Coordinates of N, CA and C in Angstrom, one line a residue:
X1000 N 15.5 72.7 45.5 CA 16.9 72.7 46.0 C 17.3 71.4 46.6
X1001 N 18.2 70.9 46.1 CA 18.8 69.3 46.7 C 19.0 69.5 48.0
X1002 N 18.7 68.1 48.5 CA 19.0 68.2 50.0 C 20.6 68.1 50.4
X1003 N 20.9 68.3 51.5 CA 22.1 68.4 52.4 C 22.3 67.6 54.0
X1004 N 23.3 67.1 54.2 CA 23.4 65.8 55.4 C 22.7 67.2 56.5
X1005 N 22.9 68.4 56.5 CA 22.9 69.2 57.3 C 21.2 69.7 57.6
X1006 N 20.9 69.4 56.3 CA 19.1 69.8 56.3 C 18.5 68.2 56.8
X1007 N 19.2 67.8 56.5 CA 18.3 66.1 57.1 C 18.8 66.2 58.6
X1008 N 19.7 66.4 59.3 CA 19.9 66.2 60.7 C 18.8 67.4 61.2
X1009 N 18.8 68.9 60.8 CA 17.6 69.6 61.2 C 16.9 69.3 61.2
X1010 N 16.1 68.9 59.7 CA 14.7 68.0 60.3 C 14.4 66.8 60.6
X1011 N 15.3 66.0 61.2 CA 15.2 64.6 62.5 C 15.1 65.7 63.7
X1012 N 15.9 66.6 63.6 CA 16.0 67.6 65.5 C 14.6 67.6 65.3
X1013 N 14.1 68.3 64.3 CA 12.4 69.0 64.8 C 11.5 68.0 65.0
X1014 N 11.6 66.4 64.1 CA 10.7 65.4 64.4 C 11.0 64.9 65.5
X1015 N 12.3 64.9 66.2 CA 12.5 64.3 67.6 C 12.1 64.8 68.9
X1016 N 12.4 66.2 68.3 CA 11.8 67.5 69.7 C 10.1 67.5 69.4
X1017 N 9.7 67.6 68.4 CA 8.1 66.9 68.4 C 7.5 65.9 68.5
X1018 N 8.0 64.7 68.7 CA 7.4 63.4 69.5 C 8.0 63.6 70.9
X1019 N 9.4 64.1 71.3 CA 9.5 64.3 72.7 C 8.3 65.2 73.4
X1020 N 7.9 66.3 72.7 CA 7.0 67.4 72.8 C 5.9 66.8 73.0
X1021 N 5.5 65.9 72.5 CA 3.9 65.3 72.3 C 3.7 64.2 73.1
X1022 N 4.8 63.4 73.7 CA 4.6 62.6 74.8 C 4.5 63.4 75.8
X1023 N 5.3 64.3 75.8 CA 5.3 65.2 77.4 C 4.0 65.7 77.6
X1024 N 3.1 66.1 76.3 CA 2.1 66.9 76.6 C 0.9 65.8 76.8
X1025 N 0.9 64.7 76.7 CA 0.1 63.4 76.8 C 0.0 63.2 78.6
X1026 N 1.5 63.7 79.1 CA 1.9 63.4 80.8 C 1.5 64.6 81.6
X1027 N 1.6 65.4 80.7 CA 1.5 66.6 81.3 C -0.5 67.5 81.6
X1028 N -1.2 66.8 80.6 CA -2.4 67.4 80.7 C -3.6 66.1 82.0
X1029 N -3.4 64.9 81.4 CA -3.7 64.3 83.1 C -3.7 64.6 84.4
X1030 N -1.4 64.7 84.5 CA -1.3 65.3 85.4 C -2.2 66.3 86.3
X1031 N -2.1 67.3 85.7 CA -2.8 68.6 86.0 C -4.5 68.6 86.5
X1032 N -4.7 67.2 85.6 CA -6.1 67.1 86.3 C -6.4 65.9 87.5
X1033 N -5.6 65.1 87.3 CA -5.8 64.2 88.2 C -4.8 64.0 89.5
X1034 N -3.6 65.0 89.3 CA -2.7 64.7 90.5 C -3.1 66.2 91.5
X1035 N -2.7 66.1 92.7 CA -3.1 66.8 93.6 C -2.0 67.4 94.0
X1036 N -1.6 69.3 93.0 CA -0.2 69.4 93.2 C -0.3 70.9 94.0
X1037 N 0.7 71.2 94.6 CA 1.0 72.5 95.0 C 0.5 73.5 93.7
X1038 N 0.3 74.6 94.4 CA -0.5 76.1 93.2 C 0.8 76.5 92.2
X1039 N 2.1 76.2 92.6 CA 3.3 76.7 92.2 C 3.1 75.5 91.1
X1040 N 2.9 74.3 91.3 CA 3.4 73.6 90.1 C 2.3 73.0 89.3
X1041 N 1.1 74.1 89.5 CA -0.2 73.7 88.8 C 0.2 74.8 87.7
X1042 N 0.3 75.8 87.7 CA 1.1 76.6 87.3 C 2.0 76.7 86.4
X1043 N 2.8 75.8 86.5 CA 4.2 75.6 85.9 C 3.2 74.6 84.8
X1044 N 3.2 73.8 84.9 CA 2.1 72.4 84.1 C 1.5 73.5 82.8
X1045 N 0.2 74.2 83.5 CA -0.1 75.1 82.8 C 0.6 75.9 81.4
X1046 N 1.8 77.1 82.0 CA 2.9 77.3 81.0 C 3.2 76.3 80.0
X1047 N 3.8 75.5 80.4 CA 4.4 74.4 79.5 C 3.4 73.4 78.2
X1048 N 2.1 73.5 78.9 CA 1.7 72.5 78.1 C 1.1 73.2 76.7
X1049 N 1.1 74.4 76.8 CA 0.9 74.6 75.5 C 2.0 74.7 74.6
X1050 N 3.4 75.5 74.9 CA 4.8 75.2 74.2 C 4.4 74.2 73.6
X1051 N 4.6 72.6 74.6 CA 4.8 71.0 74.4 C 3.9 70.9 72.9
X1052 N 2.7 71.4 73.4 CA 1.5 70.9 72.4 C 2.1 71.8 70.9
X1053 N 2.6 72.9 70.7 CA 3.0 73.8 69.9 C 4.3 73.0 68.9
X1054 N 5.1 72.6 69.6 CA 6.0 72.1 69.1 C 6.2 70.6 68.8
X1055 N 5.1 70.2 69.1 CA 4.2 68.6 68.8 C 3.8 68.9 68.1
X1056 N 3.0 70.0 67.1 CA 2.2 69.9 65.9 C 3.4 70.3 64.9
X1057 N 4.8 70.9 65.5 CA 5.4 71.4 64.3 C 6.1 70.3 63.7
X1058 N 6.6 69.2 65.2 CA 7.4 68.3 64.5 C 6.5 67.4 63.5
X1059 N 5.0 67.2 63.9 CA 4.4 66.2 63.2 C 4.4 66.6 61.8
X1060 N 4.1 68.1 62.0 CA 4.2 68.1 60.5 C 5.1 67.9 59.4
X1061 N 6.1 68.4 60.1 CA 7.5 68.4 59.8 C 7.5 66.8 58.6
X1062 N 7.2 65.5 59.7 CA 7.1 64.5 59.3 C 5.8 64.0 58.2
X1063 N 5.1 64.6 58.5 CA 4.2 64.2 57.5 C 4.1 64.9 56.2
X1064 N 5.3 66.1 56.1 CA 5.6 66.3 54.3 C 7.2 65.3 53.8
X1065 N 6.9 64.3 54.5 CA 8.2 63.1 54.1 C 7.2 62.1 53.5
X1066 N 7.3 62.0 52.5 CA 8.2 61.7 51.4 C 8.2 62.7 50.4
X1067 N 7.0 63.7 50.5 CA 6.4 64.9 49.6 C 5.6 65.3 50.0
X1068 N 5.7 67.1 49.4 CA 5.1 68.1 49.9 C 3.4 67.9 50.6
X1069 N 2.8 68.7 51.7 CA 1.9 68.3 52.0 C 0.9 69.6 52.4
X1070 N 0.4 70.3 51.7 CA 0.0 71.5 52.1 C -1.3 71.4 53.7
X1071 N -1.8 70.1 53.6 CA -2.9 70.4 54.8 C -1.7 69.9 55.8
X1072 N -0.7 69.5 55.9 CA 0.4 69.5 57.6 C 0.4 70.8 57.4
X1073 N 1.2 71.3 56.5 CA 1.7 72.3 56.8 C 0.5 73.5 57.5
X1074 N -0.3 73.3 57.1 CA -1.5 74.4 57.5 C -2.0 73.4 58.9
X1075 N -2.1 72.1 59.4 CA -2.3 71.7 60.4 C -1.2 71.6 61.5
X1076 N -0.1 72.1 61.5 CA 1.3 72.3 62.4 C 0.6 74.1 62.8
X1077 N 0.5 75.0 61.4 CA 0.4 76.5 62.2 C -1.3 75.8 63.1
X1078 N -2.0 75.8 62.5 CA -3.0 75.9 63.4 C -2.9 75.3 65.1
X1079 N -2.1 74.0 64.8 CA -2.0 73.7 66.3 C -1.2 74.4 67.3
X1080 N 0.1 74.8 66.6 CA 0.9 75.6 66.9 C 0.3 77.0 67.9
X1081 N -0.6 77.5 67.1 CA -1.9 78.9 67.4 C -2.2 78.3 69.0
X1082 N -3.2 76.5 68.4 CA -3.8 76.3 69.7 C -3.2 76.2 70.9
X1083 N -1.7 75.5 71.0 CA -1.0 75.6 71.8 C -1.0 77.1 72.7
X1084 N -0.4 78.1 72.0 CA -0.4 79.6 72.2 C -2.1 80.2 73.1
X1085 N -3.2 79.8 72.5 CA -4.0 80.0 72.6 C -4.5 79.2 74.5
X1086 N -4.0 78.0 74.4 CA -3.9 76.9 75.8 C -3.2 77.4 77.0
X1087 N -2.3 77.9 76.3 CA -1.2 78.7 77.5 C -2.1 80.2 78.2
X1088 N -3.0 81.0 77.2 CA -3.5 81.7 77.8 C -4.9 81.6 78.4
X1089 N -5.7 80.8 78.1 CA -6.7 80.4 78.4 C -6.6 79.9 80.2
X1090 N -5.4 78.9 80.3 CA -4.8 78.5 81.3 C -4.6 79.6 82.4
X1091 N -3.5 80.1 82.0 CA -3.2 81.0 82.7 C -4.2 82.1 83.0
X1092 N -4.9 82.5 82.5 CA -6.0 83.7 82.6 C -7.1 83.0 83.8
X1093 N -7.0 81.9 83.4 CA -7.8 81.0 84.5 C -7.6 81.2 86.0
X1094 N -6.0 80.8 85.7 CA -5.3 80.5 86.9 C -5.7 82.3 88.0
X1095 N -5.5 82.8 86.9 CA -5.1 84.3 87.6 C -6.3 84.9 88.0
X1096 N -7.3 84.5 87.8 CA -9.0 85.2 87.5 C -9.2 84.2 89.1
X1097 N -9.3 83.0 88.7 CA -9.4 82.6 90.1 C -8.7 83.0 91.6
X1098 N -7.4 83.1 91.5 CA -6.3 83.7 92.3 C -6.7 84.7 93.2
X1099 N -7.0 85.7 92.4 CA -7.6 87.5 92.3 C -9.3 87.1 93.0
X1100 N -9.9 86.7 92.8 CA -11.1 86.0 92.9 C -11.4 85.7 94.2
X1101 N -10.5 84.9 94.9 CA -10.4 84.2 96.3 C -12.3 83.6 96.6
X1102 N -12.1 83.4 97.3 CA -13.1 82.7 98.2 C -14.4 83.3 97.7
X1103 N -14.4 84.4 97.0 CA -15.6 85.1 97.1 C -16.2 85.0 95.4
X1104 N -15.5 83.9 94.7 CA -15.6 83.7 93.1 C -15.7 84.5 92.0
X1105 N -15.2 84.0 91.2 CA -15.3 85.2 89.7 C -16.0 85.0 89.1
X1106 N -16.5 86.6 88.6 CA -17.8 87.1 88.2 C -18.0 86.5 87.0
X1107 N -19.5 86.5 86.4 CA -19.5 85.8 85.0 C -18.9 86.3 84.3
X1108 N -18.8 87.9 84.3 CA -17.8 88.2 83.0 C -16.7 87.5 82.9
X1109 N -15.6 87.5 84.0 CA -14.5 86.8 83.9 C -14.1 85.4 83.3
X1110 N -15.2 85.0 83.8 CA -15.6 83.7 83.6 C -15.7 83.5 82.0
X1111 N -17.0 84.2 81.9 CA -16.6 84.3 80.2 C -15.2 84.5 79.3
X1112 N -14.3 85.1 79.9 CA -13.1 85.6 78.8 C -12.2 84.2 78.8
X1113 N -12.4 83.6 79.9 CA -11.9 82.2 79.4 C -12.5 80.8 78.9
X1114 N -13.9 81.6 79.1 CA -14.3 80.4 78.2 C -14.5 80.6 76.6
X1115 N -14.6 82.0 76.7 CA -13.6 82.3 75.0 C -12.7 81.7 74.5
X1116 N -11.8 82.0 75.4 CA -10.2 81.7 75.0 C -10.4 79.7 74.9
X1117 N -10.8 79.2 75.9 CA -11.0 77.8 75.5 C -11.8 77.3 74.2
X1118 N -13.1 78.5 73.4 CA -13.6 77.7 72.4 C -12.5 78.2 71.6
X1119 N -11.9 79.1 71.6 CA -10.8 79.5 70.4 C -9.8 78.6 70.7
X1120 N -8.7 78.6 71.4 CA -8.4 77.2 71.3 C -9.1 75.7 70.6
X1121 N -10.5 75.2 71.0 CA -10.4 73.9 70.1 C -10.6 74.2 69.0
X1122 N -11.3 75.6 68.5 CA -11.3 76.2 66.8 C -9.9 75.5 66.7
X1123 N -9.2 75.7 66.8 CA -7.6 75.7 66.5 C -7.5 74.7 66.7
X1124 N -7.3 73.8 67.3 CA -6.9 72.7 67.7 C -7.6 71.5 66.8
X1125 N -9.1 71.8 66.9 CA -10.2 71.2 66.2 C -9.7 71.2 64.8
X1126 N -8.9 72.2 63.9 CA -8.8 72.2 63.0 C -7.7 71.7 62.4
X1127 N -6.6 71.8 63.7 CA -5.5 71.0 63.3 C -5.5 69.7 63.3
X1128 N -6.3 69.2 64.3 CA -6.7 67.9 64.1 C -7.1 67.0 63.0
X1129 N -7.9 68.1 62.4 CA -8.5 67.5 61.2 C -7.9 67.3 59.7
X1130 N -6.9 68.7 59.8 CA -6.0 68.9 58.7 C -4.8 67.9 59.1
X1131 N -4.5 67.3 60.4 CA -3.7 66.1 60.3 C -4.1 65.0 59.9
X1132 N -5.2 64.9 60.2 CA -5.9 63.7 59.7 C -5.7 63.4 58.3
X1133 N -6.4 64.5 57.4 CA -6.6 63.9 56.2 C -5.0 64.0 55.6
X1134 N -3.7 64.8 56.2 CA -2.5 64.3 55.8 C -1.9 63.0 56.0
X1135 N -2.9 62.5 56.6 CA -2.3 61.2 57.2 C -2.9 59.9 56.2
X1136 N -3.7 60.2 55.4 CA -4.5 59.6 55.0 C -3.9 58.6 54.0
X1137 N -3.1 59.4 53.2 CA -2.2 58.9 52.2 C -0.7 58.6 52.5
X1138 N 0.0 58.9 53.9 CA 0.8 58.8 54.0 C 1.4 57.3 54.5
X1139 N 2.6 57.2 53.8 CA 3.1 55.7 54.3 C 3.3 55.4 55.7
X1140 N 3.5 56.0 56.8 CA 3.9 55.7 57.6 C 2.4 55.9 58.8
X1141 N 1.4 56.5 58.1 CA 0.3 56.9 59.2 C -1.4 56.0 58.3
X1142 N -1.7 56.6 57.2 CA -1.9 55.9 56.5 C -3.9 55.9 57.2
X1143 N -5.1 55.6 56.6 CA -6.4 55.7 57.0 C -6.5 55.5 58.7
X1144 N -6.1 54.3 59.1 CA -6.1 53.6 60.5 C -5.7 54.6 61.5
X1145 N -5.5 56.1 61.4 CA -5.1 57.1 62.3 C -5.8 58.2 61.8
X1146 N -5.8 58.3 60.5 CA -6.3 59.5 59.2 C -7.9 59.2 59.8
X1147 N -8.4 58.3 59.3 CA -9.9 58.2 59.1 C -10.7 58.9 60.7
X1148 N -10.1 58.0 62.0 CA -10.8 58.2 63.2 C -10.9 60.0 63.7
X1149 N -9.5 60.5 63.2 CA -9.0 61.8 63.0 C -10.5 62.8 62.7
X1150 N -10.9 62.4 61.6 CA -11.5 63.4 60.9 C -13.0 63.9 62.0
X1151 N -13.7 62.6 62.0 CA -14.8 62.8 62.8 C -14.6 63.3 64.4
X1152 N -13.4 62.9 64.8 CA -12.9 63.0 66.1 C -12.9 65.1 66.4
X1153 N -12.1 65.3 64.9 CA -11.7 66.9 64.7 C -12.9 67.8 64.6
X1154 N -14.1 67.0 64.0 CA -15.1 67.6 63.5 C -16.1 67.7 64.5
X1155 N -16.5 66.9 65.5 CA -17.0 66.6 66.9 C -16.7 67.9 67.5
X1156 N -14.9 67.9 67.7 CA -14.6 68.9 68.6 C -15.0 70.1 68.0
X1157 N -14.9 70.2 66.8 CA -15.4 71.8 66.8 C -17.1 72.0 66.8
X1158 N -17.9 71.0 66.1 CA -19.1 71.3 65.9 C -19.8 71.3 67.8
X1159 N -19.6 70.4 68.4 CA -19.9 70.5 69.3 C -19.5 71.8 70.8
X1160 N -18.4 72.4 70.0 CA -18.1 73.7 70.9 C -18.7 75.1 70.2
X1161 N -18.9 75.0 69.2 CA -19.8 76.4 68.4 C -21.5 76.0 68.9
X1162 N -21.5 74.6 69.0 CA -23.2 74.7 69.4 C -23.4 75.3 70.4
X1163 N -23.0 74.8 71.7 CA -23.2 75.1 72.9 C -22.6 76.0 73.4
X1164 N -21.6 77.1 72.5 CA -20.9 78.7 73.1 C -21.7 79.5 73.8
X1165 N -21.0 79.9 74.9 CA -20.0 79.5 75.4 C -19.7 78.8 76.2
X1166 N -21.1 78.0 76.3 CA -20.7 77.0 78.0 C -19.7 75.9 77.0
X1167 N -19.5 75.3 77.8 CA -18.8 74.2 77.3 C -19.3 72.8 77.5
X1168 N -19.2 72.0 76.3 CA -19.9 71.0 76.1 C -20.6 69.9 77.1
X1169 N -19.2 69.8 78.3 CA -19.6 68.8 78.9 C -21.0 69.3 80.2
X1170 N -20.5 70.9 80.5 CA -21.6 71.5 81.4 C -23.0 71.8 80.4
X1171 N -23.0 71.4 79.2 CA -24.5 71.6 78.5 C -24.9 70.2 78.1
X1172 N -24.5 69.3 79.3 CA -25.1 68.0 79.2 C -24.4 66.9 77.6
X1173 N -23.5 67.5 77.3 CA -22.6 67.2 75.8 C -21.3 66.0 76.6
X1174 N -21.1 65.7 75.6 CA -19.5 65.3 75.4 C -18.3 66.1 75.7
X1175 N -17.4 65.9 76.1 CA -16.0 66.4 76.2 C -15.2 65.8 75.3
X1176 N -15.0 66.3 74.4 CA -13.8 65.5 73.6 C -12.4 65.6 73.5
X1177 N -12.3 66.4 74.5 CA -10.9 66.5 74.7 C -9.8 65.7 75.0
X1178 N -10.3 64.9 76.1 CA -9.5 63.9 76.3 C -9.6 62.6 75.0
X1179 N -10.5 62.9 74.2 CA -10.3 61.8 73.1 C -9.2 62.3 71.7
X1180 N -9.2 63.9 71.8 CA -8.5 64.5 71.1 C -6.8 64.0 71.4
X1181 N -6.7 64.3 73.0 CA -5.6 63.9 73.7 C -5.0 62.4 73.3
X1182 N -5.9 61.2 73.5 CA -5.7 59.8 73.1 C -5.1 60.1 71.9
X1183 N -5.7 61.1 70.3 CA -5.4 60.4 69.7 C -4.1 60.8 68.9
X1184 N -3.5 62.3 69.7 CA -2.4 62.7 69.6 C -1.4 62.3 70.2
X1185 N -1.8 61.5 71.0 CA -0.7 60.1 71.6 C -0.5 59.2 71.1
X1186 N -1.5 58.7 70.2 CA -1.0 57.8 69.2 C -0.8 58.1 67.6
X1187 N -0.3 59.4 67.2 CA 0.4 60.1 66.6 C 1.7 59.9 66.8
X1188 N 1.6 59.9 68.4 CA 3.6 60.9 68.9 C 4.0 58.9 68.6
X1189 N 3.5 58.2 69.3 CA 4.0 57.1 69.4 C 4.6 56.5 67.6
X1190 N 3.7 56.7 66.6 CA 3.6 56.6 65.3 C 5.0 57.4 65.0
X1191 N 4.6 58.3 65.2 CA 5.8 59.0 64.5 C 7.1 58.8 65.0
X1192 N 7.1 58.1 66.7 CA 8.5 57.6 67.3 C 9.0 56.5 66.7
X1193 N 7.3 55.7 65.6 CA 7.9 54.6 65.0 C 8.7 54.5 64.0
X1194 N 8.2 55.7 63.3 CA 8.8 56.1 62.1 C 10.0 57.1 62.0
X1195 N 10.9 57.3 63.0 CA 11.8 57.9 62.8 C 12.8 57.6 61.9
X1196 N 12.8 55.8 62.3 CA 13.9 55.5 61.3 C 14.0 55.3 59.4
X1197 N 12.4 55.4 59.1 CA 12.1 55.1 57.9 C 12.3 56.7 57.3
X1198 N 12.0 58.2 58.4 CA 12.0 59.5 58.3 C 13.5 59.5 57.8
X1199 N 14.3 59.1 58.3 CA 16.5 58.9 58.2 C 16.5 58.1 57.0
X1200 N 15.7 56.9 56.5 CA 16.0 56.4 55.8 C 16.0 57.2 54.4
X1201 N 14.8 57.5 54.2 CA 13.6 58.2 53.2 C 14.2 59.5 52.8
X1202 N 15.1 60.1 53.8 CA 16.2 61.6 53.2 C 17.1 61.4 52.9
X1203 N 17.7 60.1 53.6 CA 19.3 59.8 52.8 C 19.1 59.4 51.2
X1204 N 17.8 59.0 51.1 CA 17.4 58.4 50.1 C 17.3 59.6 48.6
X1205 N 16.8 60.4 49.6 CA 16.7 61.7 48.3 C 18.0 62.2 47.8
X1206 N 18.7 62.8 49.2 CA 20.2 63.0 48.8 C 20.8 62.2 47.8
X1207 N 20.9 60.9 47.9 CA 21.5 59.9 46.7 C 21.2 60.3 45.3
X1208 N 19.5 60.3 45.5 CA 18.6 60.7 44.1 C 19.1 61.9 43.6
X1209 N 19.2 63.3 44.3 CA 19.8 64.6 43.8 C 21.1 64.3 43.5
X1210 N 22.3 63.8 44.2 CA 23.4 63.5 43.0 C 23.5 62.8 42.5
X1211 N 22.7 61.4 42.1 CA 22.5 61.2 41.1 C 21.8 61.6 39.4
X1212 N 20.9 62.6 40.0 CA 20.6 63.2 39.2 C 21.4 64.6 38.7
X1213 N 22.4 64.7 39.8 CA 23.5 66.3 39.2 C 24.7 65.4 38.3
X1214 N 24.6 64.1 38.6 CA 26.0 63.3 38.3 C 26.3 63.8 36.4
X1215 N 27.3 63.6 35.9 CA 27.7 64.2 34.7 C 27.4 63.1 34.2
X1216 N 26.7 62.6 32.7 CA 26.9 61.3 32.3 C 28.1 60.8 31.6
X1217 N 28.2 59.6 31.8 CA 29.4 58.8 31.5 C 29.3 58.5 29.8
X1218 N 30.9 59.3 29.2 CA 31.0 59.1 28.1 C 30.6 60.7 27.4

């Protein structure tokens, strides 16, 4: 189906709202660990950052089947998308287990249901990472130098959280890779903020090609 000025402005909306999405979630997960905030807006942080992170993997993808189709975005946007979904509850279940809990701490079970929910999340997350990666691989505007570090980065996080289930890596004497995960989906969002213009260019570009190619020939 030929493109339309109207399908190209939709998908600049979703690649804009997904690098806005993916810086925020870059501000937003620090925050929460390193600033010293009221319970109300530990909270709030929480909610949000998985949306942010959800709608960061849709815009990325969005962009990374520009110039042509890409089936590992597209399967690396749902998956992150999941992990997002999956962040928000893990979070909150936390928040609320503790809450309920008070001074007197929550019991291992409890304890356990979110450290479920956290290895399911980097299943998810781990996987979208990786499926971005290797979309990136070939692409003009992302290309090995993001693709390549991607892969092992994605592969870490997951191998390293199925080993050690359900503690988590960094309490079984392991790595955290999360925050390396985090780095390198900030320098995604930045990537992709670089390429917005080549994203505008590269659709007007097809438009032209589709009526050119409907044009009647001359004579």
């Amino acid at each position: 189906m030929p493109l339309r000025k109207d399908d190209i402005s939709f998908t600049l909306l979703q690649i804009r709202l997904g690098i806005a999405a993916g810086l925020a979630s870059c501000l937003v997960y620090p925050a929460m660990i390193f600033l010293h905030l009221p319970y109300a807006g530990i909270v709030v942080l929480a909610a949000v950052l998985g949306p942010l992170l959800g709608v960061a993997g849709l815009g990325l993808g969005k962009l990374l089947r520009i110039p042509r189709r890409s089936v590992s975005a597209k399967m690396a946007a749902v998956f992150t998308f999941t992990g997002g979904a999956l962040m928000t509850a893990m979070l909150l279940v936390q928040l609320a287990v503790k809450a309920r809990a008070g001074s007197s701490g929550a019991s291992s079970e409890l304890i356990g249901v979110w450290l479920g929910l956290d290895v399911a999340l980097d299943v998810y997350l781990g996987l979208g990472t990786g499926l971005f990666a290797l979309a990136m691989l070939r692409h003009p505007r992302f290309g090995p130098w993001l693709g390549i570090p991607g892969l092992p980065i994605a592969a870490g996080l997951l191998v390293l959280n199925l080993y050690t289930f359900p503690t988590p890596p960094a309490d079984a004497g392991l790595v955290d890779l999360g925050p390396l995960v985090g780095l390198w989906f900030l320098a995604a969002a930045v990537q992709a903020w670089r390429s917005l213009r080549w994203a505008e260019t590269t659709l007007a570009r097809e438009i032209l090609g589709d009526k050119a190619a409907g044009a009647p020939d001359a004579g």
